[in-house]
Coordinates of C-alpha atoms and ligand atoms in Angstrom, one line a residue:
M1 CA 6.3 22.6 -23.2
T2 CA 9.9 23.9 -22.5
A3 CA 13.1 22.5 -21.8
T4 CA 15.2 24.1 -19.1
D5 CA 18.6 25.6 -19.5
N6 CA 20.4 23.9 -16.5
P7 CA 18.4 21.1 -16.2
E8 CA 18.6 18.7 -12.9
T9 CA 19.8 15.2 -13.8
A10 CA 20.3 11.8 -11.9
D11 CA 21.1 8.4 -13.1
V12 CA 18.5 7.0 -11.2
L13 CA 15.4 8.7 -9.7
V14 CA 13.5 7.1 -7.0
V15 CA 10.1 8.5 -6.0
G16 CA 9.2 7.4 -2.4
S17 CA 10.9 6.7 0.7
G18 CA 9.4 3.5 2.2
I19 CA 11.2 0.1 2.3
A20 CA 10.8 -0.3 -1.4
G21 CA 12.1 3.1 -2.4
C22 CA 15.1 2.9 0.2
S23 CA 15.9 -0.6 -1.1
A24 CA 15.8 0.5 -4.9
A25 CA 18.2 3.6 -4.0
L26 CA 20.6 1.4 -2.3
A27 CA 21.0 -1.1 -4.9
A28 CA 21.3 1.4 -7.6
A29 CA 24.0 3.3 -5.8
R30 CA 25.7 -0.1 -5.0
A31 CA 25.6 -0.7 -8.8
G32 CA 27.5 2.6 -9.1
A33 CA 24.7 4.9 -10.2
E34 CA 24.1 8.6 -8.8
V35 CA 20.8 8.3 -7.1
L36 CA 18.2 11.1 -6.3
L37 CA 15.6 9.9 -3.9
L38 CA 12.5 12.2 -4.0
T39 CA 9.8 11.8 -1.4
K40 CA 6.8 13.9 -0.3
A41 CA 7.2 12.7 3.2
E42 CA 8.6 15.2 5.7
R43 CA 9.0 12.5 8.4
P44 CA 9.6 9.0 8.2
D45 CA 6.0 8.3 9.6
D46 CA 4.5 9.6 6.4
A47 CA 5.2 6.1 4.9
S48 CA 3.3 3.0 5.5
T49 CA 6.4 1.1 6.1
D50 CA 6.9 3.3 9.3
W51 CA 3.4 1.9 10.4
A52 CA 4.0 -1.6 9.9
Q53 CA 3.5 -3.7 13.1
G54 CA 3.6 -7.5 12.8
G55 CA 6.8 -7.9 11.0
I56 CA 8.5 -9.1 8.0
S57 CA 8.4 -12.9 6.8
T58 CA 11.5 -15.0 5.9
T59 CA 11.2 -18.6 4.7
R60 CA 13.2 -20.0 7.8
G61 CA 14.8 -22.1 5.5
D62 CA 11.8 -23.5 3.8
P63 CA 11.0 -21.5 0.7
A64 CA 8.6 -24.0 -0.8
A65 CA 6.4 -23.8 2.6
L66 CA 6.2 -20.0 2.3
A67 CA 5.3 -20.3 -1.3
D68 CA 2.4 -22.8 -0.6
D69 CA 1.1 -20.3 2.0
I70 CA 1.3 -17.3 -0.2
I71 CA -0.4 -19.2 -3.0
A72 CA -3.1 -20.6 -0.7
A73 CA -4.1 -17.2 0.8
S74 CA -4.3 -15.6 -2.5
D75 CA -7.1 -18.3 -3.5
D76 CA -4.5 -19.7 -6.1
T77 CA -4.3 -16.6 -7.9
A78 CA -0.8 -15.5 -7.1
D79 CA 1.8 -16.0 -10.0
P80 CA 4.0 -18.7 -9.1
D81 CA 7.0 -17.5 -10.8
A82 CA 6.8 -14.1 -8.9
V83 CA 6.3 -16.2 -5.6
D84 CA 9.4 -18.1 -6.6
V85 CA 11.5 -15.0 -7.0
L86 CA 10.2 -13.8 -3.6
V87 CA 10.9 -16.9 -1.6
E88 CA 14.2 -17.6 -3.3
T89 CA 15.4 -14.4 -2.6
A90 CA 13.9 -13.5 0.8
D91 CA 16.2 -14.7 3.4
E92 CA 19.4 -13.4 1.6
A93 CA 17.9 -9.9 1.2
V94 CA 16.9 -9.6 4.9
E95 CA 20.2 -11.0 6.0
D96 CA 22.2 -8.8 3.7
V97 CA 20.3 -5.4 4.0
L98 CA 18.3 -5.4 7.3
I99 CA 20.8 -7.3 9.6
D100 CA 24.2 -7.0 8.1
T101 CA 24.0 -3.5 6.5
L102 CA 21.4 -1.6 8.8
G103 CA 22.2 -3.7 12.0
I104 CA 18.5 -4.1 12.7
E105 CA 18.2 -6.2 16.1
F106 CA 15.0 -8.1 15.6
D107 CA 13.5 -9.5 18.8
E108 CA 15.0 -12.5 20.4
T109 CA 13.9 -15.4 22.8
A110 CA 15.3 -15.8 26.3
A111 CA 17.8 -18.3 24.8
G112 CA 19.3 -15.6 22.4
E113 CA 17.7 -17.2 19.2
L114 CA 15.6 -15.2 16.6
D115 CA 12.1 -14.9 18.0
Y116 CA 9.9 -15.7 14.9
T117 CA 6.3 -15.0 15.4
R118 CA 3.2 -16.4 13.5
E119 CA 0.4 -14.5 11.7
A120 CA -2.9 -15.6 10.1
A121 CA -2.7 -18.2 7.1
H122 CA 1.1 -18.8 7.8
S123 CA 1.8 -22.5 8.5
E124 CA 4.9 -21.7 10.4
R125 CA 6.5 -19.3 12.9
R126 CA 8.7 -17.4 10.3
I127 CA 8.1 -13.6 11.0
L128 CA 10.8 -11.4 12.3
H129 CA 9.6 -8.5 14.3
V130 CA 10.7 -5.9 16.6
D131 CA 7.9 -5.4 19.5
A132 CA 5.0 -4.8 17.2
A133 CA 6.3 -1.7 15.7
T134 CA 8.7 -3.6 13.1
G135 CA 8.3 -0.9 10.4
T136 CA 9.7 1.9 12.5
H137 CA 12.7 -0.2 13.5
I138 CA 13.3 -0.9 9.8
L139 CA 12.6 2.5 8.0
R140 CA 14.4 4.9 10.4
P141 CA 17.8 3.2 10.1
F142 CA 17.3 2.7 6.5
L143 CA 16.6 6.3 5.9
N144 CA 19.6 7.3 7.9
H145 CA 21.8 4.9 5.8
V146 CA 20.6 5.9 2.4
D147 CA 21.0 9.6 3.6
D148 CA 24.5 9.0 4.6
H149 CA 25.4 7.2 1.4
E150 CA 27.7 9.3 -0.9
R151 CA 26.0 8.4 -4.1
I152 CA 22.3 9.0 -2.9
E153 CA 20.7 12.4 -2.2
V154 CA 17.4 12.3 -0.5
R155 CA 15.0 15.2 -1.1
Q156 CA 12.2 15.5 1.4
D157 CA 8.9 17.3 1.2
T158 CA 9.1 17.1 -2.6
A159 CA 6.3 15.6 -4.6
A160 CA 6.5 14.2 -8.2
L161 CA 3.5 15.6 -10.2
E162 CA 4.0 14.0 -13.7
L163 CA 6.2 11.9 -15.4
I164 CA 8.2 13.4 -18.3
T165 CA 7.8 11.1 -21.3
H166 CA 9.0 11.2 -25.0
E167 CA 8.2 8.8 -27.6
G168 CA 7.2 6.1 -25.2
R169 CA 10.2 6.4 -22.9
V170 CA 10.0 7.7 -19.5
H171 CA 12.8 10.5 -18.8
G172 CA 12.2 11.5 -15.0
V173 CA 9.5 13.7 -13.3
V174 CA 8.1 16.9 -12.8
S175 CA 8.3 17.8 -9.0
D176 CA 6.6 20.6 -7.1
E177 CA 9.6 22.4 -6.1
K178 CA 8.6 25.5 -8.1
A179 CA 5.1 26.7 -8.6
T180 CA 5.5 26.0 -12.2
G181 CA 6.9 22.5 -11.7
T182 CA 10.5 21.5 -11.9
P183 CA 11.6 19.0 -14.4
I184 CA 14.1 16.3 -12.9
Y185 CA 15.6 14.2 -15.8
A186 CA 16.7 10.6 -15.1
G187 CA 18.3 7.8 -16.9
T188 CA 15.6 5.5 -15.3
T189 CA 12.7 6.4 -12.9
I190 CA 11.6 4.2 -10.2
L191 CA 8.1 4.7 -8.6
A192 CA 8.0 3.6 -5.1
T193 CA 4.9 5.7 -3.9
G194 CA 3.0 3.1 -1.8
G195 CA -0.6 2.4 -1.4
I196 CA -4.0 4.1 -1.9
G197 CA -5.7 4.2 1.7
A198 CA -6.5 7.8 1.3
L199 CA -9.1 6.8 -1.1
Y200 CA -11.2 5.4 1.6
G201 CA -12.8 7.2 4.6
Q202 CA -11.5 4.4 6.9
S203 CA -8.0 3.2 6.2
T204 CA -4.8 1.9 8.2
N205 CA -2.6 4.0 5.9
P206 CA -1.2 7.4 6.2
D207 CA -3.2 10.3 4.8
D208 CA -0.6 10.8 1.8
A209 CA -1.2 7.5 0.4
T210 CA -3.1 8.8 -2.5
G211 CA -2.1 6.5 -5.2
D212 CA 0.3 8.9 -7.0
G213 CA 2.8 6.5 -8.7
I214 CA -0.1 4.4 -10.2
A215 CA -2.0 7.5 -11.5
M216 CA 1.2 8.9 -13.0
A217 CA 2.1 5.7 -14.6
A218 CA -1.1 5.0 -15.9
L219 CA -1.5 8.6 -17.2
A220 CA 1.6 8.0 -19.2
G221 CA 0.1 4.8 -20.7
A222 CA 1.9 2.1 -18.5
D223 CA -0.1 -1.1 -17.8
V224 CA -1.9 -1.5 -14.5
A225 CA -3.5 -4.8 -13.2
D226 CA -5.3 -6.4 -10.5
L227 CA -6.8 -3.1 -9.3
E228 CA -10.0 -4.6 -7.8
F229 CA -8.1 -6.3 -5.3
V230 CA -8.2 -3.9 -2.4
Q231 CA -7.4 -5.8 0.8
F232 CA -9.4 -4.8 3.9
H233 CA -7.8 -5.7 7.2
P234 CA -10.1 -7.6 9.5
T235 CA -9.0 -5.9 12.8
A236 CA -8.8 -2.4 13.1
Y237 CA -10.1 -0.5 16.1
A238 CA -13.8 0.3 15.4
G239 CA -14.1 3.8 16.6
K240 CA -12.6 7.3 15.8
E241 CA -9.2 7.5 14.3
P242 CA -8.9 3.7 13.6
F243 CA -5.5 2.0 14.0
L244 CA -4.4 -1.7 13.2
L245 CA -4.6 -4.4 15.5
S246 CA -2.0 -6.6 14.1
E247 CA -2.6 -10.1 12.9
A248 CA 0.3 -11.2 15.3
L249 CA -2.4 -10.6 18.0
R250 CA -4.3 -13.5 16.6
G251 CA -1.3 -15.3 15.7
E252 CA -0.4 -15.3 19.4
G253 CA -3.9 -16.5 20.5
A254 CA -6.3 -13.4 20.3
L255 CA -9.8 -14.6 19.5
L256 CA -12.8 -12.8 17.7
R257 CA -16.4 -12.7 19.3
N258 CA -19.6 -11.2 18.5
A259 CA -21.8 -9.0 20.6
H260 CA -23.2 -12.3 22.3
G261 CA -19.7 -13.0 23.3
E262 CA -19.7 -16.0 21.0
R263 CA -16.5 -17.0 19.2
F264 CA -17.8 -17.2 15.6
M265 CA -14.7 -17.9 13.2
P266 CA -14.6 -21.6 13.6
D267 CA -17.9 -21.4 11.6
Y268 CA -16.4 -19.6 8.8
H269 CA -12.9 -21.3 8.1
P270 CA -11.1 -24.5 9.3
D271 CA -8.2 -22.1 10.5
A272 CA -10.7 -19.9 12.4
E273 CA -9.1 -16.6 13.4
L274 CA -5.9 -17.6 11.5
G275 CA -8.0 -18.0 8.1
P276 CA -6.8 -15.6 5.3
R277 CA -7.5 -12.0 5.5
D278 CA -10.5 -11.8 3.2
V279 CA -12.4 -14.4 4.7
V280 CA -12.1 -13.0 8.2
A281 CA -12.9 -9.6 7.1
R282 CA -16.1 -10.8 5.6
A283 CA -16.9 -12.7 8.5
V284 CA -16.4 -9.8 11.1
E285 CA -18.4 -7.6 8.7
T286 CA -21.3 -10.3 8.7
E287 CA -21.3 -10.6 12.5
R288 CA -21.1 -7.0 13.1
E289 CA -24.3 -6.5 11.0
A290 CA -26.0 -9.5 12.6
T291 CA -25.3 -8.9 16.2
G292 CA -24.1 -5.1 16.4
E293 CA -20.3 -5.5 17.4
V294 CA -17.3 -7.6 17.0
V295 CA -14.5 -7.5 19.6
L296 CA -10.9 -9.0 19.6
D297 CA -10.5 -10.9 22.9
V298 CA -6.9 -10.4 24.1
S299 CA -7.3 -12.2 27.2
P300 CA -5.4 -15.3 26.1
L301 CA -2.3 -13.1 25.8
E302 CA 0.1 -10.9 28.0
F303 CA -1.4 -8.2 26.0
G304 CA 0.5 -5.2 27.7
D305 CA 3.7 -7.1 27.7
E306 CA 3.6 -8.6 24.5
F307 CA 2.2 -5.7 22.6
P308 CA 3.1 -2.5 24.5
G309 CA 2.6 0.0 21.5
I310 CA -0.7 -1.5 20.6
A311 CA -1.9 -1.6 24.2
Q312 CA -1.1 2.0 24.8
K313 CA -3.0 3.1 21.6
C314 CA -5.9 1.2 23.2
R315 CA -5.5 3.0 26.5
D316 CA -5.4 6.3 24.7
R317 CA -8.7 5.6 23.5
G318 CA -9.9 4.7 26.8
I319 CA -9.9 0.9 26.4
D320 CA -8.4 -0.7 29.4
G321 CA -10.1 -4.0 29.4
N322 CA -9.4 -7.3 27.2
E323 CA -12.1 -6.6 24.5
I324 CA -11.3 -4.2 21.9
P325 CA -14.1 -3.4 19.3
V326 CA -12.9 -4.0 15.6
A327 CA -14.1 -3.4 12.2
P328 CA -12.6 -4.3 8.7
C329 CA -10.7 -1.2 7.2
E330 CA -8.9 -0.5 3.8
H331 CA -5.3 -1.7 4.4
F332 CA -3.3 -2.6 1.2
L333 CA -3.6 -2.9 -2.7
C334 CA -2.6 -6.2 -4.0
G335 CA -2.5 -4.8 -7.6
G336 CA -0.7 -1.7 -9.1
V337 CA 1.5 -0.9 -11.9
A338 CA 2.2 -4.1 -13.8
V339 CA 5.8 -5.2 -13.4
D340 CA 8.1 -8.1 -14.3
D341 CA 10.7 -9.9 -12.0
R342 CA 13.0 -6.8 -11.9
G343 CA 10.3 -4.2 -11.5
R344 CA 10.2 -3.2 -15.1
T345 CA 6.9 -1.6 -16.4
S346 CA 5.5 -1.6 -19.8
L347 CA 7.2 1.7 -20.5
D348 CA 10.8 1.9 -21.3
R349 CA 12.9 3.0 -18.3
L350 CA 10.2 3.3 -16.0
Y351 CA 10.1 1.0 -13.0
A352 CA 7.5 0.4 -10.0
V353 CA 8.2 -1.3 -6.5
G354 CA 6.7 -1.9 -3.4
E355 CA 2.9 -1.3 -3.0
C356 CA 2.3 0.7 -6.0
A357 CA 3.5 -2.2 -8.2
R358 CA 1.6 -5.3 -9.2
T359 CA 4.3 -7.9 -9.2
G360 CA 1.9 -11.0 -9.2
V361 CA 3.1 -12.2 -5.6
H362 CA -0.2 -11.4 -4.0
G363 CA -2.7 -12.3 -6.6
A364 CA -6.2 -11.6 -5.2
N365 CA -5.2 -11.6 -1.5
R366 CA -2.1 -10.9 0.2
L367 CA -0.5 -13.0 2.8
A368 CA 0.5 -11.0 6.3
S369 CA 4.0 -9.8 6.5
T370 CA 4.9 -10.2 2.8
S371 CA 4.5 -6.8 2.0
L372 CA 7.7 -5.5 3.5
L373 CA 9.4 -8.4 2.1
E374 CA 8.2 -7.7 -1.5
G375 CA 9.2 -4.0 -1.2
L376 CA 12.8 -5.1 -0.1
V377 CA 13.2 -7.9 -2.9
W378 CA 11.6 -6.1 -5.6
G379 CA 13.4 -2.7 -4.6
L380 CA 16.8 -4.3 -4.6
R381 CA 16.2 -6.1 -8.0
A382 CA 14.8 -2.9 -9.7
G383 CA 17.5 -0.7 -8.3
E384 CA 20.1 -3.0 -9.4
D385 CA 18.6 -3.3 -13.0
A386 CA 18.1 0.4 -13.4
A387 CA 21.5 1.4 -12.9
G388 CA 23.5 2.3 -16.0
A389 CA 21.2 4.5 -18.2
E390 CA 22.3 7.9 -19.1
P391 CA 19.7 11.0 -18.4
E392 CA 18.3 12.5 -21.7
V393 CA 17.0 16.1 -21.6
V394 CA 13.8 16.2 -23.6
E395 CA 10.7 18.7 -23.4
A396 CA 8.9 18.5 -20.0
P397 CA 5.3 19.3 -19.3
D398 CA 5.1 23.1 -18.5
L399 CA 2.7 23.2 -15.6
R400 CA 0.7 26.4 -14.8
N401 CA 0.1 28.2 -11.6
R402 CA -2.2 31.1 -12.3
D403 CA -5.8 30.7 -11.3
P404 CA -6.6 33.0 -8.4
D405 CA -10.1 31.5 -7.9
L406 CA -9.5 27.9 -6.7
P407 CA -11.9 27.6 -3.6
E408 CA -9.9 27.3 -0.5
R409 CA -11.5 23.9 0.6
F410 CA -11.8 22.6 -3.0
A411 CA -9.4 19.6 -2.5
A412 CA -10.5 18.7 1.0
E413 CA -14.2 18.7 0.0
K414 CA -13.8 16.6 -3.2
F415 CA -11.7 14.2 -1.4
A416 CA -14.6 13.6 1.1
R417 CA -17.0 12.9 -1.7
L418 CA -14.2 10.6 -3.3
Q419 CA -14.0 8.7 -0.1
R420 CA -17.8 8.4 0.4
T421 CA -18.2 6.9 -3.0
M422 CA -15.2 4.2 -2.4
D423 CA -16.6 3.3 1.0
E424 CA -20.0 2.8 -0.3
F425 CA -19.4 1.2 -3.6
L426 CA -16.0 -0.2 -3.5
G427 CA -15.7 -1.7 0.0
L428 CA -15.7 -5.3 1.1
E429 CA -18.5 -6.3 -1.3
R430 CA -19.4 -5.0 -4.8
D431 CA -22.6 -5.0 -6.6
P432 CA -22.2 -4.9 -10.4
G433 CA -25.3 -2.6 -10.6
E434 CA -23.8 -0.1 -8.3
L435 CA -20.5 -0.1 -9.9
A436 CA -21.7 1.8 -12.7
R437 CA -23.3 4.5 -10.6
A438 CA -19.8 4.6 -8.7
G439 CA -18.0 5.1 -12.1
A440 CA -20.4 8.0 -13.1
V441 CA -19.8 9.8 -9.7
L442 CA -16.2 9.4 -10.0
R443 CA -15.8 10.6 -13.9
R444 CA -17.8 13.7 -12.9
L445 CA -15.5 14.3 -9.9
K446 CA -12.3 13.7 -12.1
G447 CA -13.7 16.2 -14.6
E448 CA -14.0 18.9 -11.9
V449 CA -10.5 18.3 -10.8
D450 CA -9.1 18.3 -14.2
A451 CA -10.4 21.8 -14.7
Y452 CA -8.3 23.3 -12.0
I453 CA -5.3 21.0 -12.6
R454 CA -4.7 22.9 -16.1
T455 CA -4.2 26.0 -14.1
R456 CA -2.7 25.1 -10.6
T457 CA 0.3 23.1 -9.4
A458 CA -1.0 22.7 -5.7
R459 CA 0.2 19.4 -4.4
D460 CA -3.2 18.6 -2.7
L461 CA -4.8 19.2 -6.4
Y462 CA -2.5 16.5 -8.0
E463 CA -3.0 14.1 -5.1
L464 CA -6.9 14.5 -5.7
R465 CA -6.4 14.0 -9.4
N466 CA -4.3 10.9 -8.7
A467 CA -6.7 9.6 -6.4
C468 CA -9.6 10.1 -8.8
V469 CA -7.7 8.4 -11.5
V470 CA -6.9 5.2 -9.5
A471 CA -10.5 5.2 -8.0
L472 CA -11.9 5.1 -11.5
L473 CA -9.3 2.3 -12.4
I474 CA -10.5 0.4 -9.5
A475 CA -14.0 0.8 -10.3
R476 CA -13.3 -0.4 -13.7
A477 CA -11.3 -3.3 -12.9
A478 CA -14.1 -4.3 -10.2
G479 CA -16.9 -3.9 -13.0
E480 CA -14.9 -6.0 -15.4
N481 CA -14.3 -9.0 -13.2
P482 CA -17.7 -10.8 -12.4
E483 CA -16.0 -13.7 -10.4
S484 CA -15.8 -13.4 -6.6
V485 CA -12.1 -14.1 -5.6
G486 CA -9.9 -13.1 -2.9
C487 CA -10.5 -9.5 -1.7
H488 CA -13.0 -8.9 -4.5
S489 CA -16.3 -10.1 -3.5
V490 CA -19.3 -9.7 -5.9
V491 CA -22.8 -9.7 -4.5
E492 CA -25.7 -10.9 -6.8
D493 CA -28.2 -8.2 -7.7
E494 CA -31.5 -9.0 -6.1
P495 CA -33.6 -10.6 -8.8
A496 CA -36.5 -8.3 -10.1
P497 CA -39.8 -9.6 -9.4
E498 CA -41.2 -11.4 -12.2
Q499 CA -43.5 -9.6 -14.6
T500 CA -47.0 -11.1 -15.2
A501 CA -49.3 -10.3 -18.1
N502 CA -51.5 -8.7 -15.5
D503 CA -48.8 -6.4 -14.0
Ligands
FAD601 C1 -0.6 0.1 9.9 C2 0.0 -0.8 8.8 C3 0.6 -1.9 9.4 C4 1.3 -2.9 8.5 N1 1.9 -3.9 8.8 C5 2.7 -4.7 8.1 C6 3.4 -5.7 8.4 O1 3.5 -6.0 9.8 N2 4.2 -6.4 7.6 C7 4.0 -6.3 6.3 O2 4.7 -6.8 5.4 N3 3.2 -5.2 5.9 C8 2.7 -4.4 6.6 N4 1.9 -3.3 6.1 C9 2.0 -3.1 4.7 C10 3.3 -2.4 4.5 O3 3.6 -1.6 5.5 C11 3.3 -1.6 3.1 O4 2.6 -2.1 2.0 C12 4.7 -1.3 2.7 O5 5.4 -0.6 3.8 C13 4.6 -0.4 1.3 O6 6.1 0.1 1.3 P1 6.4 1.1 0.0 O7 7.7 1.4 0.2 O8 5.7 0.5 -1.2 O9 5.4 2.3 0.4 P2 5.4 3.4 1.6 O10 6.1 2.8 2.8 O11 4.0 3.7 1.8 O12 6.2 4.5 1.0 C14 5.6 5.3 0.0 C15 6.6 6.6 0.0 O13 6.2 7.3 -1.1 C16 6.1 8.5 -0.8 N5 5.3 9.4 -1.9 C17 4.1 9.0 -2.5 N6 3.6 9.7 -3.4 C18 4.7 10.5 -3.8 C19 4.8 11.5 -4.8 N7 4.0 11.8 -5.7 N8 6.2 12.1 -4.8 C20 7.0 11.9 -3.9 N9 7.0 10.9 -2.8 C21 5.8 10.2 -2.9 C22 5.4 8.8 0.4 O14 5.5 10.0 1.0 C23 6.2 7.6 1.1 O15 7.5 8.1 1.7 C24 1.3 -2.5 7.0 C25 0.6 -1.3 6.5 C26 0.0 -0.5 7.4 C27 -0.5 0.8 7.1

């Protein structure tokens, strides 16, 4: 352990440059803090925010109705206080930051009114969007804005590897700028590192969604919660290189059909295709297993005109007709680092916002188009709260980089094993008996990775370490929750045949 002679410091250090990180940085700077925004992304499209399609929910003047939909979609497990924070702050945050500050021009109707769309499990048309590429249209101006801000420095292609902690307080991170790690000290540290899609073989997320913030926080002793609630999106393209077919397609009338051409969702939920995500995802999987295929029938829409970006992706994969083969695919983590209504974690001076945080808004299942909103609202609240603390220089972990024997494809091969384990045991349905096996495989894998982490600071090794930590936490949370609720579906073990005296 060493402290450096000329340590780098910031008032507020934000890790991650999606909507949550940009919002936190903006709010902290508005509150007078000098902010350093560290991101391992090199381009904006390395963040899930840039990939978001359907849009961002507003309340459209009726916070209670949005709150009811969020709580219903969560199987009554969302925290009503957290939901109230979200819905009471939503419209003001969207208007102040996205419309007035960034000047985002959400789609309008021919009459010049905002064109609100609807998605599954929303009782109203209340979602603002730009084509079906809303994330790109939000994140790129947001990054430009924070980059131009006089009190914010954005540093790209720089990963946080470890938190610096001392006597229960967090003092910043060690980044990968130097091979032996570079300590960056901060008055407060805000994790905004996004989701965990890379833990699964099939995910809608970018490859670098490796759960870094959750793992770093958990390793430092922060509380985490609701990690068993991994949301699978019902309609990803069922082929090589899956991509998301936004819920807005079903919101505008697209239908799900099985291999016999039959529409099946009315048998599974009174809202049919617009039922909650977890219900639709399990129905799609059941029908795929029973009949061989499920397609999204977009013939009720003007598909090419209304969703040009998605239509182009289909054409790129040779789909010109109206029927797109779909399958559920890992999409979002409802749980994460446990935080309060200002994004404060259980560790002093550590905050978490966006998909890496568990605010309680999503409970066991997230309502469509509330994730961008949660990142925006909690990012702003945490950034404002985090301003005002002085950085303190303490001893930082001294990372090593001296083992020449790391096999070249070590990280890639272990990642593939991790993904196979997650796909097999921690997918849409969980078998309690098999969860113990998954835990054993993951623990062995983490042991192998830990052996190299002690001697190497390579980013991919740390990502693998983080993915192993989060995978183990998910397996543990799933094993500890015997109740099927929301995204967490527990299948009963086959009863063992009864033994008789003659057996
Ligand atoms: C295809 C797709 C479509 C979606 N559509 C919608 C939608 O229509 N509406 C909606 O509300 N939600 C949608 N979502 C979900 C939503 O986009 C995400 O949950 C949300 O954008 C997460 O924002 P975030 O800021 O928390 O994380 P992200 O946007 O993922 O940003 C995380 C950032 O952290 C950086 N990072 C990670 N680890 C480190 C590290 N160790 N050091 C430094 N930087 C690090 C990453 O590089 C990235 O910049 C969609 C998601 C996907 C994948």
